[in-house]
């Protein structure tokens, strides 16, 4: 591999000659050989929007000449498009302000802009990473700004569409299963009946609630702390720099996303309660997905020796030793994702609590875990909807058998003969292996006609007046 010599305030360092990064990126690469988790590309691409906006605003303010501003903007367009992804090798585990990744962005943009201007960045710096690309900015305000651009983009473009897809798949099952009466269960024990559609309607409501909660959290994440620079005072940033930059960023998204200026920059630099709230919403979604997936796992258990009230798609062989075995693999994937999201939330909460004086120095781990949760949930819900939920079918024979074998249908008799007599019926049926009707007739509490009239599962689920 061919190397070149780059210089910074710490001296000289060797950098791979085919990479746009400079000395500060190289030092971080060498000083933080920790883990395999690199800075999420969502952050890098978000930085492209931010740096482009800053360059254009600085040109408007006559502090950056037109040629440099245009070159920086073009380099940023390439960064946003993913053309330069290979030039961002740094790990999440670095300085807590994200300074190394920020300088990685500045160096790559500066060197690529130099090249766009016709120069050879290996020999000259027509665009300087600090003086030009980072003009009127700091790591302390740009990193949390890029983080929020990335998070809001991911929530809007990745998570919400997946959530809606799963919600629609579940809603279709509500309609399809509307008149299938089954036994309900509480404490994993038999309870009163409901329809399979009613059961699935609870899952749809969970998705609807998650959507509302996510949209509310997006409002907090839309506030950008750009303009606070080092400690929130805005030193070295011109008047209204923050407003101009946010307006410019908004113009790039054409109404798809809308950002606002965070009114208190001291809050924006040292506190990440918006990210913590967002992570909490994702944890709540994960908890509901865990519940839905486990319900489907239980209902599909068997196929012959379990509950077996529904069937799920057989996507692949389930065992290396048991021929013909099929497992609920999509369910297991969802539940593992849910566990990971809950773990990410714990890390985010701890990290967000570490704001000391004017800066929180756990920003990279907050950004990485939050974006990880969004990606996982988005991917998991799309896969779960397509490869499991859409293919769920009822096992009507098993549902009927469980329904009419349940002792809890006796609950319908409470208002007619009282709780005590109804309990006696259930107990006699259980101990003597009788049907409820047989137990009622043996005890002489009701006629067969009265039993059939009052113990009607359809009436018990509100389907017959």
mmCIF file with all atom_site columns, N, CA, C and O in Angstrom, residues 385-428:
data_model
loop_
_atom_site.group_PDB
_atom_site.id
_atom_site.type_symbol
_atom_site.label_atom_id
_atom_site.label_alt_id
_atom_site.label_comp_id
_atom_site.label_asym_id
_atom_site.label_entity_id
_atom_site.label_seq_id
_atom_site.pdbx_PDB_ins_code
_atom_site.Cartn_x
_atom_site.Cartn_y
_atom_site.Cartn_z
_atom_site.occupancy
_atom_site.B_iso_or_equiv
_atom_site.pdbx_formal_charge
_atom_site.auth_seq_id
_atom_site.auth_comp_id
_atom_site.auth_asym_id
_atom_site.auth_atom_id
_atom_site.pdbx_PDB_model_num
ATOM 1   N N  . UNK A 1 385 ? -43.770 -8.942  8.926  1.00 0.00 ? 385 UNK A N  1
ATOM 2   C CA . UNK A 1 385 ? -45.026 -8.747  8.192  1.00 0.00 ? 385 UNK A CA 1
ATOM 3   C C  . UNK A 1 385 ? -45.076 -9.635  6.953  1.00 0.00 ? 385 UNK A C  1
ATOM 4   O O  . UNK A 1 385 ? -46.076 -10.330 6.701  1.00 0.00 ? 385 UNK A O  1
ATOM 5   N N  . UNK A 1 386 ? -43.988 -9.637  6.182  1.00 0.00 ? 386 UNK A N  1
ATOM 6   C CA . UNK A 1 386 ? -43.965 -10.344 4.898  1.00 0.00 ? 386 UNK A CA 1
ATOM 7   C C  . UNK A 1 386 ? -43.839 -11.854 5.058  1.00 0.00 ? 386 UNK A C  1
ATOM 8   O O  . UNK A 1 386 ? -44.524 -12.620 4.366  1.00 0.00 ? 386 UNK A O  1
ATOM 9   N N  . UNK A 1 387 ? -42.970 -12.279 5.975  1.00 0.00 ? 387 UNK A N  1
ATOM 10  C CA . UNK A 1 387 ? -42.618 -13.701 6.060  1.00 0.00 ? 387 UNK A CA 1
ATOM 11  C C  . UNK A 1 387 ? -43.369 -14.464 7.141  1.00 0.00 ? 387 UNK A C  1
ATOM 12  O O  . UNK A 1 387 ? -43.174 -15.667 7.278  1.00 0.00 ? 387 UNK A O  1
ATOM 13  N N  . UNK A 1 388 ? -44.211 -13.753 7.911  1.00 0.00 ? 388 UNK A N  1
ATOM 14  C CA . UNK A 1 388 ? -44.970 -14.454 8.934  1.00 0.00 ? 388 UNK A CA 1
ATOM 15  C C  . UNK A 1 388 ? -46.431 -14.014 8.961  1.00 0.00 ? 388 UNK A C  1
ATOM 16  O O  . UNK A 1 388 ? -47.325 -14.796 8.635  1.00 0.00 ? 388 UNK A O  1
ATOM 17  N N  . UNK A 1 389 ? -46.677 -12.752 9.311  1.00 0.00 ? 389 UNK A N  1
ATOM 18  C CA . UNK A 1 389 ? -48.050 -12.309 9.567  1.00 0.00 ? 389 UNK A CA 1
ATOM 19  C C  . UNK A 1 389 ? -48.952 -12.498 8.350  1.00 0.00 ? 389 UNK A C  1
ATOM 20  O O  . UNK A 1 389 ? -50.079 -12.993 8.469  1.00 0.00 ? 389 UNK A O  1
ATOM 21  N N  . UNK A 1 390 ? -48.466 -12.117 7.176  1.00 0.00 ? 390 UNK A N  1
ATOM 22  C CA . UNK A 1 390 ? -49.307 -12.221 5.980  1.00 0.00 ? 390 UNK A CA 1
ATOM 23  C C  . UNK A 1 390 ? -49.724 -13.660 5.688  1.00 0.00 ? 390 UNK A C  1
ATOM 24  O O  . UNK A 1 390 ? -50.762 -13.896 5.067  1.00 0.00 ? 390 UNK A O  1
ATOM 25  N N  . UNK A 1 391 ? -48.944 -14.623 6.141  1.00 0.00 ? 391 UNK A N  1
ATOM 26  C CA . UNK A 1 391 ? -49.240 -16.023 5.859  1.00 0.00 ? 391 UNK A CA 1
ATOM 27  C C  . UNK A 1 391 ? -49.948 -16.766 6.979  1.00 0.00 ? 391 UNK A C  1
ATOM 28  O O  . UNK A 1 391 ? -50.141 -17.986 6.879  1.00 0.00 ? 391 UNK A O  1
ATOM 29  N N  . UNK A 1 392 ? -50.347 -16.072 8.041  1.00 0.00 ? 392 UNK A N  1
ATOM 30  C CA . UNK A 1 392 ? -51.034 -16.731 9.155  1.00 0.00 ? 392 UNK A CA 1
ATOM 31  C C  . UNK A 1 392 ? -52.425 -17.194 8.725  1.00 0.00 ? 392 UNK A C  1
ATOM 32  O O  . UNK A 1 392 ? -53.180 -16.452 8.104  1.00 0.00 ? 392 UNK A O  1
ATOM 33  N N  . UNK A 1 393 ? -52.753 -18.433 9.062  1.00 0.00 ? 393 UNK A N  1
ATOM 34  C CA . UNK A 1 393 ? -54.074 -18.990 8.775  1.00 0.00 ? 393 UNK A CA 1
ATOM 35  C C  . UNK A 1 393 ? -54.642 -19.614 10.041 1.00 0.00 ? 393 UNK A C  1
ATOM 36  O O  . UNK A 1 393 ? -53.904 -20.150 10.866 1.00 0.00 ? 393 UNK A O  1
ATOM 37  N N  . UNK A 1 394 ? -55.962 -19.569 10.212 1.00 0.00 ? 394 UNK A N  1
ATOM 38  C CA . UNK A 1 394 ? -56.558 -20.185 11.397 1.00 0.00 ? 394 UNK A CA 1
ATOM 39  C C  . UNK A 1 394 ? -56.701 -21.691 11.233 1.00 0.00 ? 394 UNK A C  1
ATOM 40  O O  . UNK A 1 394 ? -56.940 -22.184 10.129 1.00 0.00 ? 394 UNK A O  1
ATOM 41  N N  . UNK A 1 395 ? -56.553 -22.422 12.313 1.00 0.00 ? 395 UNK A N  1
ATOM 42  C CA . UNK A 1 395 ? -56.846 -23.850 12.343 1.00 0.00 ? 395 UNK A CA 1
ATOM 43  C C  . UNK A 1 395 ? -58.224 -23.987 12.988 1.00 0.00 ? 395 UNK A C  1
ATOM 44  O O  . UNK A 1 395 ? -58.355 -24.085 14.206 1.00 0.00 ? 395 UNK A O  1
ATOM 45  N N  . UNK A 1 396 ? -59.248 -23.940 12.163 1.00 0.00 ? 396 UNK A N  1
ATOM 46  C CA . UNK A 1 396 ? -60.618 -23.849 12.682 1.00 0.00 ? 396 UNK A CA 1
ATOM 47  C C  . UNK A 1 396 ? -61.002 -25.072 13.517 1.00 0.00 ? 396 UNK A C  1
ATOM 48  O O  . UNK A 1 396 ? -61.724 -24.946 14.507 1.00 0.00 ? 396 UNK A O  1
ATOM 49  N N  . UNK A 1 397 ? -60.558 -26.238 13.115 1.00 0.00 ? 397 UNK A N  1
ATOM 50  C CA . UNK A 1 397 ? -60.898 -27.451 13.865 1.00 0.00 ? 397 UNK A CA 1
ATOM 51  C C  . UNK A 1 397 ? -60.339 -27.386 15.290 1.00 0.00 ? 397 UNK A C  1
ATOM 52  O O  . UNK A 1 397 ? -61.038 -27.699 16.257 1.00 0.00 ? 397 UNK A O  1
ATOM 53  N N  . UNK A 1 398 ? -59.093 -26.947 15.416 1.00 0.00 ? 398 UNK A N  1
ATOM 54  C CA . UNK A 1 398 ? -58.463 -26.851 16.735 1.00 0.00 ? 398 UNK A CA 1
ATOM 55  C C  . UNK A 1 398 ? -59.109 -25.749 17.563 1.00 0.00 ? 398 UNK A C  1
ATOM 56  O O  . UNK A 1 398 ? -59.326 -25.896 18.772 1.00 0.00 ? 398 UNK A O  1
ATOM 57  N N  . UNK A 1 399 ? -59.432 -24.644 16.913 1.00 0.00 ? 399 UNK A N  1
ATOM 58  C CA . UNK A 1 399 ? -60.072 -23.534 17.612 1.00 0.00 ? 399 UNK A CA 1
ATOM 59  C C  . UNK A 1 399 ? -61.420 -23.980 18.174 1.00 0.00 ? 399 UNK A C  1
ATOM 60  O O  . UNK A 1 399 ? -61.750 -23.690 19.332 1.00 0.00 ? 399 UNK A O  1
ATOM 61  N N  . UNK A 1 400 ? -62.202 -24.681 17.361 1.00 0.00 ? 400 UNK A N  1
ATOM 62  C CA . UNK A 1 400 ? -63.515 -25.167 17.800 1.00 0.00 ? 400 UNK A CA 1
ATOM 63  C C  . UNK A 1 400 ? -63.373 -26.129 18.975 1.00 0.00 ? 400 UNK A C  1
ATOM 64  O O  . UNK A 1 400 ? -64.134 -26.073 19.947 1.00 0.00 ? 400 UNK A O  1
ATOM 65  N N  . UNK A 1 401 ? -62.410 -27.035 18.884 1.00 0.00 ? 401 UNK A N  1
ATOM 66  C CA . UNK A 1 401 ? -62.222 -28.027 19.945 1.00 0.00 ? 401 UNK A CA 1
ATOM 67  C C  . UNK A 1 401 ? -61.870 -27.354 21.265 1.00 0.00 ? 401 UNK A C  1
ATOM 68  O O  . UNK A 1 401 ? -62.420 -27.693 22.318 1.00 0.00 ? 401 UNK A O  1
ATOM 69  N N  . UNK A 1 402 ? -60.945 -26.396 21.212 1.00 0.00 ? 402 UNK A N  1
ATOM 70  C CA . UNK A 1 402 ? -60.555 -25.689 22.435 1.00 0.00 ? 402 UNK A CA 1
ATOM 71  C C  . UNK A 1 402 ? -61.713 -24.873 23.003 1.00 0.00 ? 402 UNK A C  1
ATOM 72  O O  . UNK A 1 402 ? -61.918 -24.828 24.219 1.00 0.00 ? 402 UNK A O  1
ATOM 73  N N  . UNK A 1 403 ? -62.464 -24.247 22.110 1.00 0.00 ? 403 UNK A N  1
ATOM 74  C CA . UNK A 1 403 ? -63.562 -23.386 22.553 1.00 0.00 ? 403 UNK A CA 1
ATOM 75  C C  . UNK A 1 403 ? -64.619 -24.185 23.311 1.00 0.00 ? 403 UNK A C  1
ATOM 76  O O  . UNK A 1 403 ? -65.011 -23.825 24.424 1.00 0.00 ? 403 UNK A O  1
ATOM 77  N N  . UNK A 1 404 ? -65.046 -25.282 22.740 1.00 0.00 ? 404 UNK A N  1
ATOM 78  C CA . UNK A 1 404 ? -66.155 -26.031 23.347 1.00 0.00 ? 404 UNK A CA 1
ATOM 79  C C  . UNK A 1 404 ? -65.700 -26.942 24.478 1.00 0.00 ? 404 UNK A C  1
ATOM 80  O O  . UNK A 1 404 ? -66.515 -27.472 25.218 1.00 0.00 ? 404 UNK A O  1
ATOM 81  N N  . UNK A 1 405 ? -64.377 -27.102 24.604 1.00 0.00 ? 405 UNK A N  1
ATOM 82  C CA . UNK A 1 405 ? -63.848 -27.897 25.714 1.00 0.00 ? 405 UNK A CA 1
ATOM 83  C C  . UNK A 1 405 ? -63.506 -27.026 26.919 1.00 0.00 ? 405 UNK A C  1
ATOM 84  O O  . UNK A 1 405 ? -63.131 -27.531 27.973 1.00 0.00 ? 405 UNK A O  1
ATOM 85  N N  . UNK A 1 406 ? -63.639 -25.716 26.766 1.00 0.00 ? 406 UNK A N  1
ATOM 86  C CA . UNK A 1 406 ? -63.237 -24.815 27.851 1.00 0.00 ? 406 UNK A CA 1
ATOM 87  C C  . UNK A 1 406 ? -64.286 -24.750 28.952 1.00 0.00 ? 406 UNK A C  1
ATOM 88  O O  . UNK A 1 406 ? -65.491 -24.642 28.690 1.00 0.00 ? 406 UNK A O  1
ATOM 89  N N  . UNK A 1 407 ? -63.820 -24.779 30.183 1.00 0.00 ? 407 UNK A N  1
ATOM 90  C CA . UNK A 1 407 ? -64.719 -24.667 31.337 1.00 0.00 ? 407 UNK A CA 1
ATOM 91  C C  . UNK A 1 407 ? -65.162 -23.230 31.577 1.00 0.00 ? 407 UNK A C  1
ATOM 92  O O  . UNK A 1 407 ? -66.146 -22.993 32.263 1.00 0.00 ? 407 UNK A O  1
ATOM 93  N N  . UNK A 1 408 ? -64.440 -22.283 31.015 1.00 0.00 ? 408 UNK A N  1
ATOM 94  C CA . UNK A 1 408 ? -64.732 -20.883 31.334 1.00 0.00 ? 408 UNK A CA 1
ATOM 95  C C  . UNK A 1 408 ? -65.944 -20.329 30.596 1.00 0.00 ? 408 UNK A C  1
ATOM 96  O O  . UNK A 1 408 ? -66.367 -19.204 30.857 1.00 0.00 ? 408 UNK A O  1
ATOM 97  N N  . UNK A 1 409 ? -66.527 -21.130 29.710 1.00 0.00 ? 409 UNK A N  1
ATOM 98  C CA . UNK A 1 409 ? -67.792 -20.711 29.124 1.00 0.00 ? 409 UNK A CA 1
ATOM 99  C C  . UNK A 1 409 ? -68.883 -20.613 30.195 1.00 0.00 ? 409 UNK A C  1
ATOM 100 O O  . UNK A 1 409 ? -69.889 -19.935 30.013 1.00 0.00 ? 409 UNK A O  1
ATOM 101 N N  . UNK A 1 410 ? -68.620 -21.257 31.318 1.00 0.00 ? 410 UNK A N  1
ATOM 102 C CA . UNK A 1 410 ? -69.583 -21.217 32.414 1.00 0.00 ? 410 UNK A CA 1
ATOM 103 C C  . UNK A 1 410 ? -69.789 -19.800 32.935 1.00 0.00 ? 410 UNK A C  1
ATOM 104 O O  . UNK A 1 410 ? -70.799 -19.509 33.595 1.00 0.00 ? 410 UNK A O  1
ATOM 105 N N  . UNK A 1 411 ? -68.865 -18.918 32.650 1.00 0.00 ? 411 UNK A N  1
ATOM 106 C CA . UNK A 1 411 ? -68.978 -17.530 33.101 1.00 0.00 ? 411 UNK A CA 1
ATOM 107 C C  . UNK A 1 411 ? -70.286 -16.894 32.640 1.00 0.00 ? 411 UNK A C  1
ATOM 108 O O  . UNK A 1 411 ? -70.850 -16.025 33.311 1.00 0.00 ? 411 UNK A O  1
ATOM 109 N N  . UNK A 1 412 ? -70.795 -17.328 31.485 1.00 0.00 ? 412 UNK A N  1
ATOM 110 C CA . UNK A 1 412 ? -72.041 -16.775 30.954 1.00 0.00 ? 412 UNK A CA 1
ATOM 111 C C  . UNK A 1 412 ? -73.231 -17.055 31.867 1.00 0.00 ? 412 UNK A C  1
ATOM 112 O O  . UNK A 1 412 ? -74.271 -16.385 31.762 1.00 0.00 ? 412 UNK A O  1
ATOM 113 N N  . UNK A 1 413 ? -73.095 -18.029 32.765 1.00 0.00 ? 413 UNK A N  1
ATOM 114 C CA . UNK A 1 413 ? -74.211 -18.391 33.652 1.00 0.00 ? 413 UNK A CA 1
ATOM 115 C C  . UNK A 1 413 ? -74.242 -17.576 34.936 1.00 0.00 ? 413 UNK A C  1
ATOM 116 O O  . UNK A 1 413 ? -75.212 -17.679 35.706 1.00 0.00 ? 413 UNK A O  1
ATOM 117 N N  . UNK A 1 414 ? -73.195 -16.801 35.218 1.00 0.00 ? 414 UNK A N  1
ATOM 118 C CA . UNK A 1 414 ? -73.128 -16.042 36.470 1.00 0.00 ? 414 UNK A CA 1
ATOM 119 C C  . UNK A 1 414 ? -74.390 -15.221 36.716 1.00 0.00 ? 414 UNK A C  1
ATOM 120 O O  . UNK A 1 414 ? -74.961 -15.228 37.806 1.00 0.00 ? 414 UNK A O  1
ATOM 121 N N  . UNK A 1 415 ? -74.835 -14.498 35.679 1.00 0.00 ? 415 UNK A N  1
ATOM 122 C CA . UNK A 1 415 ? -75.965 -13.585 35.869 1.00 0.00 ? 415 UNK A CA 1
ATOM 123 C C  . UNK A 1 415 ? -77.297 -14.320 35.959 1.00 0.00 ? 415 UNK A C  1
ATOM 124 O O  . UNK A 1 415 ? -78.309 -13.723 36.346 1.00 0.00 ? 415 UNK A O  1
ATOM 125 N N  . UNK A 1 416 ? -77.298 -15.609 35.641 1.00 0.00 ? 416 UNK A N  1
ATOM 126 C CA . UNK A 1 416 ? -78.543 -16.371 35.666 1.00 0.00 ? 416 UNK A CA 1
ATOM 127 C C  . UNK A 1 416 ? -78.675 -17.252 36.912 1.00 0.00 ? 416 UNK A C  1
ATOM 128 O O  . UNK A 1 416 ? -79.767 -17.361 37.475 1.00 0.00 ? 416 UNK A O  1
ATOM 129 N N  . UNK A 1 417 ? -77.576 -17.892 37.316 1.00 0.00 ? 417 UNK A N  1
ATOM 130 C CA . UNK A 1 417 ? -77.663 -18.793 38.476 1.00 0.00 ? 417 UNK A CA 1
ATOM 131 C C  . UNK A 1 417 ? -76.696 -18.409 39.592 1.00 0.00 ? 417 UNK A C  1
ATOM 132 O O  . UNK A 1 417 ? -76.679 -19.061 40.639 1.00 0.00 ? 417 UNK A O  1
ATOM 133 N N  . UNK A 1 418 ? -75.875 -17.367 39.372 1.00 0.00 ? 418 UNK A N  1
ATOM 134 C CA . UNK A 1 418 ? -74.950 -16.913 40.400 1.00 0.00 ? 418 UNK A CA 1
ATOM 135 C C  . UNK A 1 418 ? -73.576 -17.563 40.301 1.00 0.00 ? 418 UNK A C  1
ATOM 136 O O  . UNK A 1 418 ? -73.409 -18.637 39.723 1.00 0.00 ? 418 UNK A O  1
ATOM 137 N N  . UNK A 1 419 ? -72.594 -16.889 40.871 1.00 0.00 ? 419 UNK A N  1
ATOM 138 C CA . UNK A 1 419 ? -71.195 -17.310 40.799 1.00 0.00 ? 419 UNK A CA 1
ATOM 139 C C  . UNK A 1 419 ? -70.988 -18.669 41.465 1.00 0.00 ? 419 UNK A C  1
ATOM 140 O O  . UNK A 1 419 ? -70.261 -19.531 40.947 1.00 0.00 ? 419 UNK A O  1
ATOM 141 N N  . UNK A 1 420 ? -71.604 -18.903 42.641 1.00 0.00 ? 420 UNK A N  1
ATOM 142 C CA . UNK A 1 420 ? -71.345 -20.118 43.402 1.00 0.00 ? 420 UNK A CA 1
ATOM 143 C C  . UNK A 1 420 ? -71.784 -21.365 42.637 1.00 0.00 ? 420 UNK A C  1
ATOM 144 O O  . UNK A 1 420 ? -71.048 -22.357 42.540 1.00 0.00 ? 420 UNK A O  1
ATOM 145 N N  . UNK A 1 421 ? -73.010 -21.349 42.102 1.00 0.00 ? 421 UNK A N  1
ATOM 146 C CA . UNK A 1 421 ? -73.502 -22.509 41.358 1.00 0.00 ? 421 UNK A CA 1
ATOM 147 C C  . UNK A 1 421 ? -72.694 -22.720 40.072 1.00 0.00 ? 421 UNK A C  1
ATOM 148 O O  . UNK A 1 421 ? -72.410 -23.859 39.680 1.00 0.00 ? 421 UNK A O  1
ATOM 149 N N  . UNK A 1 422 ? -72.330 -21.602 39.419 1.00 0.00 ? 422 UNK A N  1
ATOM 150 C CA . UNK A 1 422 ? -71.520 -21.719 38.201 1.00 0.00 ? 422 UNK A CA 1
ATOM 151 C C  . UNK A 1 422 ? -70.168 -22.352 38.512 1.00 0.00 ? 422 UNK A C  1
ATOM 152 O O  . UNK A 1 422 ? -69.655 -23.176 37.743 1.00 0.00 ? 422 UNK A O  1
ATOM 153 N N  . UNK A 1 423 ? -69.593 -21.999 39.666 1.00 0.00 ? 423 UNK A N  1
ATOM 154 C CA . UNK A 1 423 ? -68.307 -22.582 40.062 1.00 0.00 ? 423 UNK A CA 1
ATOM 155 C C  . UNK A 1 423 ? -68.461 -24.081 40.331 1.00 0.00 ? 423 UNK A C  1
ATOM 156 O O  . UNK A 1 423 ? -67.571 -24.883 40.001 1.00 0.00 ? 423 UNK A O  1
ATOM 157 N N  . UNK A 1 424 ? -69.568 -24.473 40.934 1.00 0.00 ? 424 UNK A N  1
ATOM 158 C CA . UNK A 1 424 ? -69.816 -25.899 41.172 1.00 0.00 ? 424 UNK A CA 1
ATOM 159 C C  . UNK A 1 424 ? -69.880 -26.676 39.859 1.00 0.00 ? 424 UNK A C  1
ATOM 160 O O  . UNK A 1 424 ? -69.375 -27.807 39.747 1.00 0.00 ? 424 UNK A O  1
ATOM 161 N N  . UNK A 1 425 ? -70.524 -26.067 38.867 1.00 0.00 ? 425 UNK A N  1
ATOM 162 C CA . UNK A 1 425 ? -70.633 -26.714 37.554 1.00 0.00 ? 425 UNK A CA 1
ATOM 163 C C  . UNK A 1 425 ? -69.249 -26.925 36.952 1.00 0.00 ? 425 UNK A C  1
ATOM 164 O O  . UNK A 1 425 ? -68.911 -28.021 36.469 1.00 0.00 ? 425 UNK A O  1
ATOM 165 N N  . UNK A 1 426 ? -68.422 -25.869 36.990 1.00 0.00 ? 426 UNK A N  1
ATOM 166 C CA . UNK A 1 426 ? -67.077 -25.958 36.416 1.00 0.00 ? 426 UNK A CA 1
ATOM 167 C C  . UNK A 1 426 ? -66.250 -27.008 37.149 1.00 0.00 ? 426 UNK A C  1
ATOM 168 O O  . UNK A 1 426 ? -65.513 -27.793 36.524 1.00 0.00 ? 426 UNK A O  1
ATOM 169 N N  . UNK A 1 427 ? -66.351 -27.024 38.467 1.00 0.00 ? 427 UNK A N  1
ATOM 170 C CA . UNK A 1 427 ? -65.578 -27.981 39.263 1.00 0.00 ? 427 UNK A CA 1
ATOM 171 C C  . UNK A 1 427 ? -65.990 -29.414 38.963 1.00 0.00 ? 427 UNK A C  1
ATOM 172 O O  . UNK A 1 427 ? -65.143 -30.308 38.795 1.00 0.00 ? 427 UNK A O  1
ATOM 173 N N  . UNK A 1 428 ? -67.312 -29.677 38.900 1.00 0.00 ? 428 UNK A N  1
ATOM 174 C CA . UNK A 1 428 ? -67.801 -31.031 38.625 1.00 0.00 ? 428 UNK A CA 1
ATOM 175 C C  . UNK A 1 428 ? -67.365 -31.486 37.230 1.00 0.00 ? 428 UNK A C  1
ATOM 176 O O  . UNK A 1 428 ? -66.915 -32.629 37.038 1.00 0.00 ? 428 UNK A O  1
#
